[in-house]
Amino acid sequence: RQALNQQCQQLQQASSYLCGYVEVTTDDAIALVKPAQLPQLLSTQQPLVIDVREPYEQSAGALSQYLPASARIQQVPLSRLCDAVLQRSLTPDLPLLLVCRSGNRSLLAARVLRRLGFQQLWNLQGGVALLS
């Protein structure tokens, strides 16, 4: 019992887990895409654009108004991201461009998807806020 308690204490000390806080880095995506680079990425890689904004944010403006008509857009709020993977709406073989309001939650989505085996992930730097 003492060994188990000691092991639990070591795990707690080694953990950097904080409830409600997830650290993301730019390494969570293949690359950050600046708004000026967006047309080139869309034409060369042809990623599926994933709008991870929540419904209340999506009502502030459709992503389609900022992208070429040929862009394929799918709305998958961050809160429903794992459901989309489980339902196979998103699969690891798809190249994905993740977009949110400011670029932070889309990096969080990239981190989750990387852990699930997705490799072709780009993040729109600054999010929709820089597109308008």
PDB file of N, CA, C and O in Angstrom, residues 51 53-62 65 75:
ATOM      1  N   ASP A  51     -14.510  23.843 -39.954  1.00  0.00           N
ATOM      2  CA  ASP A  51     -14.861  24.998 -39.136  1.00  0.00           C
ATOM      3  C   ASP A  51     -15.187  24.477 -37.744  1.00  0.00           C
ATOM      4  O   ASP A  51     -16.236  23.874 -37.529  1.00  0.00           O
ATOM      5  N   ARG A  53     -15.638  26.228 -35.068  1.00  0.00           N
ATOM      6  CA  ARG A  53     -16.366  27.188 -34.235  1.00  0.00           C
ATOM      7  C   ARG A  53     -17.668  26.566 -33.743  1.00  0.00           C
ATOM      8  O   ARG A  53     -18.279  25.753 -34.418  1.00  0.00           O
ATOM      9  N   GLU A  54     -18.077  26.967 -32.572  1.00  0.00           N
ATOM     10  CA  GLU A  54     -19.349  26.518 -32.015  1.00  0.00           C
ATOM     11  C   GLU A  54     -20.492  27.208 -32.760  1.00  0.00           C
ATOM     12  O   GLU A  54     -20.282  28.254 -33.388  1.00  0.00           O
ATOM     13  N   PRO A  55     -21.698  26.642 -32.722  1.00  0.00           N
ATOM     14  CA  PRO A  55     -22.815  27.225 -33.480  1.00  0.00           C
ATOM     15  C   PRO A  55     -23.044  28.715 -33.222  1.00  0.00           C
ATOM     16  O   PRO A  55     -23.317  29.466 -34.154  1.00  0.00           O
ATOM     17  N   TYR A  56     -22.917  29.164 -31.994  1.00  0.00           N
ATOM     18  CA  TYR A  56     -23.135  30.583 -31.726  1.00  0.00           C
ATOM     19  C   TYR A  56     -22.086  31.451 -32.411  1.00  0.00           C
ATOM     20  O   TYR A  56     -22.353  32.595 -32.772  1.00  0.00           O
ATOM     21  N   GLU A  57     -20.881  30.929 -32.628  1.00  0.00           N
ATOM     22  CA  GLU A  57     -19.843  31.669 -33.339  1.00  0.00           C
ATOM     23  C   GLU A  57     -20.062  31.607 -34.845  1.00  0.00           C
ATOM     24  O   GLU A  57     -19.802  32.575 -35.550  1.00  0.00           O
ATOM     25  N   GLN A  58     -20.528  30.480 -35.330  1.00  0.00           N
ATOM     26  CA  GLN A  58     -20.771  30.321 -36.757  1.00  0.00           C
ATOM     27  C   GLN A  58     -21.860  31.270 -37.235  1.00  0.00           C
ATOM     28  O   GLN A  58     -21.844  31.708 -38.385  1.00  0.00           O
ATOM     29  N   SER A  59     -22.779  31.623 -36.354  1.00  0.00           N
ATOM     30  CA  SER A  59     -23.849  32.543 -36.733  1.00  0.00           C
ATOM     31  C   SER A  59     -23.329  33.955 -36.967  1.00  0.00           C
ATOM     32  O   SER A  59     -24.006  34.782 -37.569  1.00  0.00           O
ATOM     33  N   ALA A  60     -22.105  34.241 -36.527  1.00  0.00           N
ATOM     34  CA  ALA A  60     -21.519  35.572 -36.731  1.00  0.00           C
ATOM     35  C   ALA A  60     -21.056  35.772 -38.174  1.00  0.00           C
ATOM     36  O   ALA A  60     -20.813  36.901 -38.586  1.00  0.00           O
ATOM     37  N   GLY A  61     -20.932  34.699 -38.928  1.00  0.00           N
ATOM     38  CA  GLY A  61     -20.526  34.826 -40.325  1.00  0.00           C
ATOM     39  C   GLY A  61     -20.123  33.490 -40.896  1.00  0.00           C
ATOM     40  O   GLY A  61     -19.347  32.764 -40.278  1.00  0.00           O
ATOM     41  N   ALA A  62     -20.647  33.191 -42.063  1.00  0.00           N
ATOM     42  CA  ALA A  62     -20.332  31.919 -42.708  1.00  0.00           C
ATOM     43  C   ALA A  62     -18.906  31.946 -43.234  1.00  0.00           C
ATOM     44  O   ALA A  62     -18.452  32.935 -43.808  1.00  0.00           O
ATOM     45  N   GLN A  65     -18.029  32.701 -47.092  1.00  0.00           N
ATOM     46  CA  GLN A  65     -17.908  34.045 -47.667  1.00  0.00           C
ATOM     47  C   GLN A  65     -16.454  34.503 -47.794  1.00  0.00           C
ATOM     48  O   GLN A  65     -16.158  35.424 -48.534  1.00  0.00           O
ATOM     49  N   GLN A  75     -18.710  21.884 -41.113  1.00  0.00           N
ATOM     50  CA  GLN A  75     -18.804  22.469 -39.778  1.00  0.00           C
ATOM     51  C   GLN A  75     -18.803  21.345 -38.745  1.00  0.00           C
ATOM     52  O   GLN A  75     -19.703  20.517 -38.716  1.00  0.00           O
TER      53      GLN A  75
END
